[in-house]
mmCIF file of C-alpha atoms and ligand atoms in Angstrom:
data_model
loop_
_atom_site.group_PDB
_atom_site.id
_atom_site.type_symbol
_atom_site.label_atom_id
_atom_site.label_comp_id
_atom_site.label_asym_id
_atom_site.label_seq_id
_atom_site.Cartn_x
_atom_site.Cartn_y
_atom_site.Cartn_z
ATOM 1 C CA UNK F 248 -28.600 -4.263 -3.739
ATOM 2 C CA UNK F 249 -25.022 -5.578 -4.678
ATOM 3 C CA UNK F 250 -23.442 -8.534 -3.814
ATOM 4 C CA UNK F 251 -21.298 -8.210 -1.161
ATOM 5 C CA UNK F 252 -18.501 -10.565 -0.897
ATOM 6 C CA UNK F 253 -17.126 -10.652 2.783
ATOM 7 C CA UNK F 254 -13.662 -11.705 3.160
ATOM 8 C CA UNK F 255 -12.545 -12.333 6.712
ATOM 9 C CA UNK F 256 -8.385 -12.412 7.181
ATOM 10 C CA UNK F 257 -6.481 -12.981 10.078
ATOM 11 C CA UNK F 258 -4.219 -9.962 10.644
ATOM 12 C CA UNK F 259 -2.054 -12.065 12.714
ATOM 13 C CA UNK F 260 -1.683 -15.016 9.750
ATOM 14 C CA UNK F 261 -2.368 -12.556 6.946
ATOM 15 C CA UNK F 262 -3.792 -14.669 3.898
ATOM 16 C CA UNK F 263 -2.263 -13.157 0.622
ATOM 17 C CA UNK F 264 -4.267 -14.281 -1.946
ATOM 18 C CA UNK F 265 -7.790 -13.403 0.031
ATOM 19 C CA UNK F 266 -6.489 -10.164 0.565
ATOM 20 C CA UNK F 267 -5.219 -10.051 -3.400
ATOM 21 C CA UNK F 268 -9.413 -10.151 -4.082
ATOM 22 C CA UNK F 269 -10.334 -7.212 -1.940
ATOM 23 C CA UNK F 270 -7.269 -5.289 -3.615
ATOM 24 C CA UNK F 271 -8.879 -6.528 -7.229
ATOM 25 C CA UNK F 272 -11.796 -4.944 -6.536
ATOM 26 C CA UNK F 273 -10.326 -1.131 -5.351
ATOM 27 C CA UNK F 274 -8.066 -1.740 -8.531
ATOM 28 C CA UNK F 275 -11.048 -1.941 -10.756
ATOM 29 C CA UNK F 276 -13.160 0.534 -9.046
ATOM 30 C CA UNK F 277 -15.065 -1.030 -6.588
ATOM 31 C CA UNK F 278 -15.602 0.025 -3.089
ATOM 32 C CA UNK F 279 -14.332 -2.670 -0.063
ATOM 33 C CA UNK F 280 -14.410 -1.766 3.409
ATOM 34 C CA UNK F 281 -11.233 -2.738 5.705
ATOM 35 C CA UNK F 282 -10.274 -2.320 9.337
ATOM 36 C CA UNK F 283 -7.943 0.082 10.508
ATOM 37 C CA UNK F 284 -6.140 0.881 13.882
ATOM 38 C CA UNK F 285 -8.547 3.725 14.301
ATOM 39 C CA UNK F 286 -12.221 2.684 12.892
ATOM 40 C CA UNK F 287 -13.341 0.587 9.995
ATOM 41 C CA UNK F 288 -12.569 2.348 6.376
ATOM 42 C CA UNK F 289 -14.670 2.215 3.194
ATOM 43 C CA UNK F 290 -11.918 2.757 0.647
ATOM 44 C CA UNK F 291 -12.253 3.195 -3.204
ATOM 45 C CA UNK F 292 -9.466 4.479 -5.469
ATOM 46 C CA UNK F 293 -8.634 7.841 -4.176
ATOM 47 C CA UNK F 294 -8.032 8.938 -8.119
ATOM 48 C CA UNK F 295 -11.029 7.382 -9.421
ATOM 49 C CA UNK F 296 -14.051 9.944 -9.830
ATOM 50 C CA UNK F 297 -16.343 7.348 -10.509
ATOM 51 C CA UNK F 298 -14.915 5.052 -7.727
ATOM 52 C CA UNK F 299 -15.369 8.001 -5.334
ATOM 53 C CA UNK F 300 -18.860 8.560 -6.195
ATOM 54 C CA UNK F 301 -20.017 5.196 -4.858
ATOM 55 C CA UNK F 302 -18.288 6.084 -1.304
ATOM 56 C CA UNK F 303 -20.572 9.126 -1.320
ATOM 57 C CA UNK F 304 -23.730 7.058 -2.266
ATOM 58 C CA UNK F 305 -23.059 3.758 -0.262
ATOM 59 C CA UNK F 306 -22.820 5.842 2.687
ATOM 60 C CA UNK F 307 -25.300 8.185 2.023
ATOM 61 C CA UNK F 308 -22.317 10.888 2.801
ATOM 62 C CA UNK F 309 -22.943 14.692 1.633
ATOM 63 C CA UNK F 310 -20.678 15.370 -1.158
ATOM 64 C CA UNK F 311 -19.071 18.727 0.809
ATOM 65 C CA UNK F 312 -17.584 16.378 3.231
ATOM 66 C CA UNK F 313 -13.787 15.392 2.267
ATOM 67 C CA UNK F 314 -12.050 12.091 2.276
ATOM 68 C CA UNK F 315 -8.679 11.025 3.530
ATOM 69 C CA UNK F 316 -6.643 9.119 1.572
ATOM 70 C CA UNK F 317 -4.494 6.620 3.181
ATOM 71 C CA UNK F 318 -1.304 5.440 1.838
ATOM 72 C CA UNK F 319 1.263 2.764 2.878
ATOM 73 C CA UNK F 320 4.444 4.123 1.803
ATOM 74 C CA UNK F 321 5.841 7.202 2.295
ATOM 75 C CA UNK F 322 7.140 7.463 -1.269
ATOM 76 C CA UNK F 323 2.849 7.470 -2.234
ATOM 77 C CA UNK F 324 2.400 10.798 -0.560
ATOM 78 C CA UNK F 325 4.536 12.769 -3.349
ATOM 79 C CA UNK F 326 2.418 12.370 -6.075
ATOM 80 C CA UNK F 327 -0.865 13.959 -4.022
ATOM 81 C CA UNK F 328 0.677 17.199 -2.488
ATOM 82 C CA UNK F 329 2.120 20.290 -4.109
ATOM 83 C CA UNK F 330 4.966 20.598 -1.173
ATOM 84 C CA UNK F 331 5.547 18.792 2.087
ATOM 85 C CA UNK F 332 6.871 21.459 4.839
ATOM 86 C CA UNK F 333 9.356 20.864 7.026
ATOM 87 C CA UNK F 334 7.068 19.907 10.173
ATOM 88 C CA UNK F 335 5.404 17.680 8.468
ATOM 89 C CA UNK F 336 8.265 15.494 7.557
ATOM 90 C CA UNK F 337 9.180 15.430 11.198
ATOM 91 C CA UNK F 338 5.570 14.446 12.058
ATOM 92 C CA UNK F 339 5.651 11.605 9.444
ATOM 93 C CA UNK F 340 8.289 10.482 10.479
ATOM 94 C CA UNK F 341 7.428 10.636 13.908
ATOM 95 C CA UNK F 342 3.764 9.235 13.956
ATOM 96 C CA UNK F 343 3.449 7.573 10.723
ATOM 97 C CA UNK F 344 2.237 4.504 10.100
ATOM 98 C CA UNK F 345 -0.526 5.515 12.912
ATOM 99 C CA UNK F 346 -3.495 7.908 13.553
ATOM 100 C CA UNK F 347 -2.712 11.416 12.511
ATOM 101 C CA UNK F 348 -4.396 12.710 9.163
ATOM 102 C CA UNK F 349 -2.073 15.877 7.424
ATOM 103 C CA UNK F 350 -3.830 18.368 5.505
ATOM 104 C CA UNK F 351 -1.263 19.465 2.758
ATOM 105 C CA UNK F 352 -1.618 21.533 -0.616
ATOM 106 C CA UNK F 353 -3.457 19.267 -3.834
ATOM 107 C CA UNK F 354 -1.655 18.053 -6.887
ATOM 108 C CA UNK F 355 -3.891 18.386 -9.928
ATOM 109 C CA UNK F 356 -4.259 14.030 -9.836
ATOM 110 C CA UNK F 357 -6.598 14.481 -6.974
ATOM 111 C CA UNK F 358 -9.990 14.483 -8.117
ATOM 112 C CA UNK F 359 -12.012 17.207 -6.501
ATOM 113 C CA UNK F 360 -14.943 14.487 -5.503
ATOM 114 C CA UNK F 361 -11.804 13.279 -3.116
ATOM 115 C CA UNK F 362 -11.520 16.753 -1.348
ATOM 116 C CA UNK F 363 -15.265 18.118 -1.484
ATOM 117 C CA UNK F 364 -13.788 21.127 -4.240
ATOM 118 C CA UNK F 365 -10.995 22.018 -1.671
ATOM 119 C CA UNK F 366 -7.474 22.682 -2.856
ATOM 120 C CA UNK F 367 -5.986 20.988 0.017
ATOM 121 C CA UNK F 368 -6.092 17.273 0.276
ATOM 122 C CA UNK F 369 -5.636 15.173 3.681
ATOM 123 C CA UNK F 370 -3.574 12.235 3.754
ATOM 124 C CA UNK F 371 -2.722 9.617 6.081
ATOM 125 C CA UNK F 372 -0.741 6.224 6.945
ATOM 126 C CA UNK F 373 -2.376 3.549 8.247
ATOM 127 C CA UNK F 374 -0.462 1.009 10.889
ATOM 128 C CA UNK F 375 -2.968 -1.715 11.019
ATOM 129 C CA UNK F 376 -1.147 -4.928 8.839
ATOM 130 C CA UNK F 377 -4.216 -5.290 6.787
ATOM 131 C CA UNK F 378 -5.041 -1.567 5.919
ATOM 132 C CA UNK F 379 -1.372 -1.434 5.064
ATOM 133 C CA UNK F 380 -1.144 -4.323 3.051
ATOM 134 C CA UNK F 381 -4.401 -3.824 1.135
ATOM 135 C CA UNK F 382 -3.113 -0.671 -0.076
ATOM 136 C CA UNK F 383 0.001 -1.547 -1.333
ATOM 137 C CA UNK F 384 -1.431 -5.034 -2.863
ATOM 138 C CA UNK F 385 -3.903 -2.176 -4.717
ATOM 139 C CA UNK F 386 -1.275 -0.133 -6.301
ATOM 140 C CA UNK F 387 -3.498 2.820 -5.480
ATOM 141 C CA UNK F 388 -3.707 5.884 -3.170
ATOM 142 C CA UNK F 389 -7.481 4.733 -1.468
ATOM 143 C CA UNK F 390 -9.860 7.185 -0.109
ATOM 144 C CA UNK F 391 -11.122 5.975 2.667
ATOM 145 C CA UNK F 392 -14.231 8.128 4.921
ATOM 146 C CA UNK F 393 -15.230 5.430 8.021
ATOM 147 C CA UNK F 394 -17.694 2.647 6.891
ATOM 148 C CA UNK F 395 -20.574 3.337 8.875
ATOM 149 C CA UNK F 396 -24.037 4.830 7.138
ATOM 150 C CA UNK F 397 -23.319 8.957 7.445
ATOM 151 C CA UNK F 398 -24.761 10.073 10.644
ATOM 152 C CA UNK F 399 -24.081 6.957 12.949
ATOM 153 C CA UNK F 400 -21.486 6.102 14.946
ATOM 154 C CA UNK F 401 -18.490 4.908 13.694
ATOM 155 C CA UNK F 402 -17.594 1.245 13.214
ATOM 156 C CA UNK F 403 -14.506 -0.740 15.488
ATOM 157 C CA UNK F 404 -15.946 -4.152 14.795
ATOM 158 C CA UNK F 405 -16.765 -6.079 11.619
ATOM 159 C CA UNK F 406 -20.613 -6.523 13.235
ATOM 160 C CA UNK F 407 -20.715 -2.666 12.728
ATOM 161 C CA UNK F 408 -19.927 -2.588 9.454
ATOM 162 C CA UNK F 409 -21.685 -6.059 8.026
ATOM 163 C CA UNK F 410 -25.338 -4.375 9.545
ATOM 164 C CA UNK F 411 -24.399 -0.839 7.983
ATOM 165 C CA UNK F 412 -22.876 -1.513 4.656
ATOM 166 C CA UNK F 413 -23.470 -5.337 3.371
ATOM 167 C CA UNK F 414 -25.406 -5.211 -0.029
ATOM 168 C CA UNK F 415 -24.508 -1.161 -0.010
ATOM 169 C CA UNK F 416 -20.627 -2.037 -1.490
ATOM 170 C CA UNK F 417 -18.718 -4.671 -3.376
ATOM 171 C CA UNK F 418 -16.633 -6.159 -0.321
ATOM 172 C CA UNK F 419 -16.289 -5.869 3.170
ATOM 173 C CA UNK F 420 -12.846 -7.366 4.901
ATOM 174 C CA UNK F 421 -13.304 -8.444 8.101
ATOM 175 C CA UNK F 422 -10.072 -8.275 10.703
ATOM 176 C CA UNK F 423 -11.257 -7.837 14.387
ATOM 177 C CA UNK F 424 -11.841 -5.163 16.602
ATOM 178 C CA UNK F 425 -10.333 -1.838 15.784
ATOM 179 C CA UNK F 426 -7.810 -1.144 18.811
ATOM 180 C CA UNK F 427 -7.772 2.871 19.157
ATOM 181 C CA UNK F 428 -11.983 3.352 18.619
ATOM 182 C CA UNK F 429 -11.432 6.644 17.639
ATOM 183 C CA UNK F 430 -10.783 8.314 14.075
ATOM 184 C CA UNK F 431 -7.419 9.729 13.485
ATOM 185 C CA UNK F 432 -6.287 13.466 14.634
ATOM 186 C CA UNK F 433 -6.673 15.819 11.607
ATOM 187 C CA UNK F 434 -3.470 18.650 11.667
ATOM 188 C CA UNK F 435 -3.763 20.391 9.038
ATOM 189 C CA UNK F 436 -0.011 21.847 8.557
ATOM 190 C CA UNK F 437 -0.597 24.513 5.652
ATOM 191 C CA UNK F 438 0.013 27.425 7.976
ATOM 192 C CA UNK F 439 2.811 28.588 10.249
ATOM 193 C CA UNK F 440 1.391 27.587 13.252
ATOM 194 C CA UNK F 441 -0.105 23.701 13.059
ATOM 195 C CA UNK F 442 -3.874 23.250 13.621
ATOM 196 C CA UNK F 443 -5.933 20.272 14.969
ATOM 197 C CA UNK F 444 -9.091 20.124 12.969
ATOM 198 C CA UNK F 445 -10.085 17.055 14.784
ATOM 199 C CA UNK F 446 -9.021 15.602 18.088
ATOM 200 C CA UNK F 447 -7.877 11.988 17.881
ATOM 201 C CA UNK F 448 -5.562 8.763 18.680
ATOM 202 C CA UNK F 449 -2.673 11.601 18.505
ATOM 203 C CA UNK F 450 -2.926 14.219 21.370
ATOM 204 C CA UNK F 451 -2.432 17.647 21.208
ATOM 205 C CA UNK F 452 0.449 16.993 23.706
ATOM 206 C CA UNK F 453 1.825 14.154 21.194
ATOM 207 C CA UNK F 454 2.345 16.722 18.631
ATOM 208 C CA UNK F 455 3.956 19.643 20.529
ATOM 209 C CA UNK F 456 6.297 17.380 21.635
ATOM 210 C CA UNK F 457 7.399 16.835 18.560
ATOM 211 C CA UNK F 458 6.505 20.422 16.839
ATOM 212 C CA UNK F 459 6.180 22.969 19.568
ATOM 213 C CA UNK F 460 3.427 25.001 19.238
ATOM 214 C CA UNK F 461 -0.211 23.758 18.220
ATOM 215 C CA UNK F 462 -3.575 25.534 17.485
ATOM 216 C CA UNK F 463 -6.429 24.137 18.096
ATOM 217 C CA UNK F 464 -9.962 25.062 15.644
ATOM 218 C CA UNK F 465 -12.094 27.002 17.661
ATOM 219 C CA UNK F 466 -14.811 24.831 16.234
ATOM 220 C CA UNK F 467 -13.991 21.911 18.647
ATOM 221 C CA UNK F 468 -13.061 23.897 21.518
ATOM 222 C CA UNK F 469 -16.264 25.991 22.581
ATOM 223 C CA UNK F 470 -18.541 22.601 21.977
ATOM 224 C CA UNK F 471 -21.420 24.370 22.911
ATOM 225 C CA UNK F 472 -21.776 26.708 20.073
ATOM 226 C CA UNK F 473 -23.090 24.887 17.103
ATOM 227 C CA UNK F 474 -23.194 27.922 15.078
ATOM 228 C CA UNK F 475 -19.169 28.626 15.121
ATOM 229 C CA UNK F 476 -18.094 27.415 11.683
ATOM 230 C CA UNK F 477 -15.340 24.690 11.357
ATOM 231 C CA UNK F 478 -13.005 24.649 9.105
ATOM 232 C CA UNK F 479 -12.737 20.881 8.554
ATOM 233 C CA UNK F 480 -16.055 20.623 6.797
ATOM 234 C CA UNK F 481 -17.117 17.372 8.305
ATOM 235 C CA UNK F 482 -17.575 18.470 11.701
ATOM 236 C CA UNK F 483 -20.771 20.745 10.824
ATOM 237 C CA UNK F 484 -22.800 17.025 10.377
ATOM 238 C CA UNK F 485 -24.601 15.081 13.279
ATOM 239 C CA UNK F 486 -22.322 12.794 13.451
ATOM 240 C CA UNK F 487 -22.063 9.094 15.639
ATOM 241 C CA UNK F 488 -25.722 9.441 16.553
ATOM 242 C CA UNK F 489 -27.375 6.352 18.004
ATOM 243 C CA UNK F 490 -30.529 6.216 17.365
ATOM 244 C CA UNK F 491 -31.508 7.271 21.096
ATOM 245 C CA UNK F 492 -31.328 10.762 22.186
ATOM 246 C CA UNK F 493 -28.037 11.465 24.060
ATOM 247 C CA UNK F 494 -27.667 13.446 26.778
ATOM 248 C CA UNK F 495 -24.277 14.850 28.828
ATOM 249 C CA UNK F 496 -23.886 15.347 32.040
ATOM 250 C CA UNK F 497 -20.957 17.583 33.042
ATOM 251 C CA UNK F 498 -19.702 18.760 36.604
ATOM 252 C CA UNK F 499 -17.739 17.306 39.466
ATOM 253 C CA UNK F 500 -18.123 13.232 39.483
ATOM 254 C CA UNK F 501 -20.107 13.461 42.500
ATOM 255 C CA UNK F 502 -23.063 15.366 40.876
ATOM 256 C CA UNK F 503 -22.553 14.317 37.737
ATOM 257 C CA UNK F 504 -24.082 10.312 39.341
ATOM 258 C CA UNK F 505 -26.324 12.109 41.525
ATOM 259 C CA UNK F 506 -27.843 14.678 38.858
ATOM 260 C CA UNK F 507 -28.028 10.484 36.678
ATOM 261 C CA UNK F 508 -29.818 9.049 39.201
ATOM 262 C CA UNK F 509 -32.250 12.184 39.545
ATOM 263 C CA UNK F 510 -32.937 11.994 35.667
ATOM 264 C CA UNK F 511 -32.989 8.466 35.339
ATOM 265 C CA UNK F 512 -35.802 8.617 38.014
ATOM 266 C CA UNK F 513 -38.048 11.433 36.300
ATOM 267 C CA UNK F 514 -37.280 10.057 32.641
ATOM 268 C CA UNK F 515 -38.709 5.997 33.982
ATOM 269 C CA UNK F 516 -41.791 7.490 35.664
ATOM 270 C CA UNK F 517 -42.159 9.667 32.420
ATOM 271 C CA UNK F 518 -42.540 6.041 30.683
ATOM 272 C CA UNK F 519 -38.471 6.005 29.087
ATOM 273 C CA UNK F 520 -36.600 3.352 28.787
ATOM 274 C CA UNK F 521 -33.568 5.040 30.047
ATOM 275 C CA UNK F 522 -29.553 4.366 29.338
ATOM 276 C CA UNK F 523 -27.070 5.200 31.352
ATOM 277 C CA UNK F 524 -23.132 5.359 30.195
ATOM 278 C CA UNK F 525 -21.041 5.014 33.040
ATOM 279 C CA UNK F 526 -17.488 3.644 33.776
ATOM 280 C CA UNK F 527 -15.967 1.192 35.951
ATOM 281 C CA UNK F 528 -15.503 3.606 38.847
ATOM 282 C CA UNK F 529 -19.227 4.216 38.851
ATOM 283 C CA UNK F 530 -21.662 1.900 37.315
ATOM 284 C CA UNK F 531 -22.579 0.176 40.867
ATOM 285 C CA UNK F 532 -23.845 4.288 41.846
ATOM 286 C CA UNK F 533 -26.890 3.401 39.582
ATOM 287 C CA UNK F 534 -30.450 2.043 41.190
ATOM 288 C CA UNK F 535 -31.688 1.056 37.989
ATOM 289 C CA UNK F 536 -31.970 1.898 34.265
ATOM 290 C CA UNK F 537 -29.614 0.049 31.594
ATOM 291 C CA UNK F 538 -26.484 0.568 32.779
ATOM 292 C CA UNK F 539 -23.192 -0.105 30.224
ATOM 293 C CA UNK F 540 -19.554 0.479 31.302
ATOM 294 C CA UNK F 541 -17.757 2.457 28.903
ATOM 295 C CA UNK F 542 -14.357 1.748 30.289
ATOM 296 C CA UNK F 543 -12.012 2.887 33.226
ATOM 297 C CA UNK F 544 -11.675 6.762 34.453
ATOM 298 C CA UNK F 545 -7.913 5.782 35.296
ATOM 299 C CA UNK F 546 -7.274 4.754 31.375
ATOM 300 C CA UNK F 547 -9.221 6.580 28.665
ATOM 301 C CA UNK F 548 -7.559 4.649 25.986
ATOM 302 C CA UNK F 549 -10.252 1.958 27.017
ATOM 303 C CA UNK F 550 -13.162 4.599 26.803
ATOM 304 C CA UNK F 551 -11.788 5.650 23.344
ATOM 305 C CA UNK F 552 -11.824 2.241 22.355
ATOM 306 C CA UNK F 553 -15.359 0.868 23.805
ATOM 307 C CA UNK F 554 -17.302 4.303 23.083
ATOM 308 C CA UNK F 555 -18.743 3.266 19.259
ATOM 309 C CA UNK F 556 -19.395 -0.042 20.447
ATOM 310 C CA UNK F 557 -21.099 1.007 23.631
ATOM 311 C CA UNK F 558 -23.681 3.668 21.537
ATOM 312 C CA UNK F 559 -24.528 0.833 19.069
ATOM 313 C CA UNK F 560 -25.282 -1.178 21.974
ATOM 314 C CA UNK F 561 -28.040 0.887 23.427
ATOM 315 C CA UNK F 562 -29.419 0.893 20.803
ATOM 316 C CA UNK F 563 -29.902 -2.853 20.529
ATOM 317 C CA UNK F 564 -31.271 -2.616 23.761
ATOM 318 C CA UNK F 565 -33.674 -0.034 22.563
ATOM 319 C CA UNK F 566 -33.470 2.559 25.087
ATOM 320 C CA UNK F 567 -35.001 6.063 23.836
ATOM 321 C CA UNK F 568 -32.422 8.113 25.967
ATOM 322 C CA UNK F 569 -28.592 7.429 26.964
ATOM 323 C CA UNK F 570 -27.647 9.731 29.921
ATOM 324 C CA UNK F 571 -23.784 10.105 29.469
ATOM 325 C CA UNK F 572 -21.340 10.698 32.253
ATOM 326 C CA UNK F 573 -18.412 12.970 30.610
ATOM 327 C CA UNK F 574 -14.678 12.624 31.015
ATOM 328 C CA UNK F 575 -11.782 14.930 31.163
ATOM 329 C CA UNK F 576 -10.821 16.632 28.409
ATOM 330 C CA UNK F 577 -7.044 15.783 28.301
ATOM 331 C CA UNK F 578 -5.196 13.896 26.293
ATOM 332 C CA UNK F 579 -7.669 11.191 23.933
ATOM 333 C CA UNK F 580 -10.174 12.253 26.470
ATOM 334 C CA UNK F 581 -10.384 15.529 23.986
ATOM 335 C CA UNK F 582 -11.500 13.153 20.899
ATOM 336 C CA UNK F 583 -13.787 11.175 23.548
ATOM 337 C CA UNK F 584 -15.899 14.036 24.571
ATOM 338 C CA UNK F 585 -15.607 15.716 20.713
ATOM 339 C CA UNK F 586 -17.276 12.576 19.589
ATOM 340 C CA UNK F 587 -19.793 12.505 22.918
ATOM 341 C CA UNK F 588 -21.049 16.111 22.273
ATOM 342 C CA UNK F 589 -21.837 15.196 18.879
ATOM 343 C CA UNK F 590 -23.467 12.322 19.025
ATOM 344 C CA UNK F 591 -25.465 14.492 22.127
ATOM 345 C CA UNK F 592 -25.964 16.873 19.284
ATOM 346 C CA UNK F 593 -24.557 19.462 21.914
ATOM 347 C CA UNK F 594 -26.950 18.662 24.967
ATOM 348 C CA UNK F 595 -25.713 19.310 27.548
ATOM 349 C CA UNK F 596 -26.445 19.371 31.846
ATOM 350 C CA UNK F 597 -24.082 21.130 33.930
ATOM 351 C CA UNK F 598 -24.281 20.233 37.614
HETATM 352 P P1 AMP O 2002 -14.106 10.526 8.147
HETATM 353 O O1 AMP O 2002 -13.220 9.847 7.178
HETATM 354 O O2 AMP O 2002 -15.540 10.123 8.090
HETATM 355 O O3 AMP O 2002 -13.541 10.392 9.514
HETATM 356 O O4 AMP O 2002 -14.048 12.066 7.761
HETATM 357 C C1 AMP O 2002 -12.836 12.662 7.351
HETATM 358 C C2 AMP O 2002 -12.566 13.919 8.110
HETATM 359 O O5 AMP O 2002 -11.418 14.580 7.600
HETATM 360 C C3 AMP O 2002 -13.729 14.897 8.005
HETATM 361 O O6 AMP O 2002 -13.957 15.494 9.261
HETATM 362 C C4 AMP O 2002 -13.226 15.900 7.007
HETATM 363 O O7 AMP O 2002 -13.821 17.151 7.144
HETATM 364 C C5 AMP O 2002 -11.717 15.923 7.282
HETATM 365 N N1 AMP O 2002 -10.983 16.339 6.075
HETATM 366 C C6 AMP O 2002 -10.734 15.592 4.986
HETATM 367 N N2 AMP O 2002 -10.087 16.315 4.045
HETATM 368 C C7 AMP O 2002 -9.929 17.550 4.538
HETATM 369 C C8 AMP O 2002 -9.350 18.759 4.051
HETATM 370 N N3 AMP O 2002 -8.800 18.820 2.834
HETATM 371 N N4 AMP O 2002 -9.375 19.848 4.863
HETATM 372 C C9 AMP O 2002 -9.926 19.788 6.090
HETATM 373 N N5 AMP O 2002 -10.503 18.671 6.617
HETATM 374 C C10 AMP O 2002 -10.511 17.558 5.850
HETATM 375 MG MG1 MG O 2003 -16.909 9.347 9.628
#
């Protein structure tokens, strides 16, 4: 067990010297997780094999799945990446500091532990004022995977990360709720055309805006097929998996509440203590069963940013199934039901 020293700061009043302690420890190879706009981080020097290593084992992570290393000046990025082509300047300079990850070619100062062997390396700029700040006060590029225990769903509040991670690593910042609830788009931009690796707080219609044309890895699109191979290695895990068994229900709203109700039914007389994760529009449908509100239909930004929260709260309520409505798949809907048909582990009902 290690000591973990939890340092809460204001992000609105940020206090320097608090947040000088947290950057001591990243500077001298410790690991300290921090909140972000996206999820909470676990962050150790990004150049630091050793340092690196205890991300891995704190999290129980499997060493083939990269990190991202965040940054919080643009200036940082040079020393990590071979070349920076012209799309991605325009994307920096468009949508940094903020949630979109770039893959880009390795310098040799990035430690292979950082990028699971790969020669490509993905790097990213942070917006929230205490992510940012922490990195600069470390002098240090930080690698930074989201601090949760590997397998579970990702953290958005310092609750999250104090009953995953405290006595796993040296510090733990605490700074509120993280606003998006999703992790960051991953583009990687090594080839011609652009492709999304993983769907995030940046939408596919964000970036062809800005870039034209954008790919997206078969991997996320047919999310039925577990045996298509990604090419961002993380996404072959079970990942944000409560510790109920998820299942989605997809089809016209209608059925999807009605096929619910029908399940919820057979599941209680089967003896289940059944979940059900509904949204505004809907949760007064239900007859019974735990119902949780996920957010509004008419604004998935709030689904994106409740959905963690919401799957670690069934399981405080101990339910042994969570029967999940599904959303569309536009805009951050498309990272909201990527992260869903994990954490289902692809189960799927279609009504
Ligand atoms: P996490 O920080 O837990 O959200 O995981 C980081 C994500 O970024 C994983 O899905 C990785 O597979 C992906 N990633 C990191 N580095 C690379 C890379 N060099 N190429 C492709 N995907 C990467
Ligand atoms: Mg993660």
């Amino acid at each position: 067990m290690k000591n973990t020293e939890i340092i809460r700061i204001n992000k609105e009043n940020i206090d320097l010297e608090k947040l000088q302690k947290a950057a001591d420890i990243l500077k001298k190879g410790g690991i300290v997780a921090f909140p972000t706009e996206t999820v909470y981080g676990l962050g150790a020097n990004a150049l630091d094999e050793d340092a690196v290593k205890k991300i891995f084992k704190a999290k129980g992570r499997p060493s083939d799945n990269p990190l991202i290393i965040h940054i919080s000046e643009i200036e940082d990025i040079k020393k990590l990446v071979l070349e920076i082509p012209k799309k991605a300047e325009v994307l920096m300079e468009k949508f940094w500091p903020g949630p979109l990850t770039l893959i880009f070619k390795k310098s040799h100062i990035v430690p292979g532990i950082t990028t699971a062997g790969l020669d490509t390396v993905a790097v990213r700029m942070p917006s929230h004022p205490v992510a940012k700040l922490l990195i600069k006060l470390s002098r240090v590029p930080v690698a930074a995977p989201s601090a949760n225990l590997s397998g579970k769903p990702s953290p958005t509040k310092e609750e999250h990360v104090i009953k995953d991670l405290k006595g796993r690593v040296d510090g733990i910042v605490c700074g509120g709720d993280a606003a998006i609830g999703v992790e960051s788009t991953v583009l990687d931009i090594t080839s011609d055309v652009p492709m999304i690796l993983r769907p995030g707080g940046v939408t596919k219609e964000n970036l062809e805006d800005v870039i034209g044309s954008v790919k997206v890895d078969p991997a996320i699109l047919v999310k039925a097929d577990p045996d298509l191979v990604p090419k961002s290695p993380g996404m072959k895990y079970t990942h944000y998996s409560p510790d109920a068994e998820v299942i989605l229900i997809k089809g016209d709203l209608e059925d999807i509440t009605k096929e619910i109700e029908k399940m919820r039914r057979a599941k209680e007389e089967e003896g289940h203590r059944v979940g059900i994760m509904a949204t505004e529009e809907t949760k007064e449908r239900y007859a019974g069963g735990i119902v949780i509100s996920v957010g509004s239909r008419s604004n998935p930004e709030t689904i994106a940013a409740n959905l963690f929260k919401v799957l670690r709260e069934f399981d405080e309520k101990k339910v042994d199934i969570i029967l999940a409505e599904t959303i569309e798949e536009t805009g951050v809907g498309h990272a909201v039901m990527n992260r869903l048909t994990k954490a289902a582990g692809y189960k799927i009902v279609r009504v």
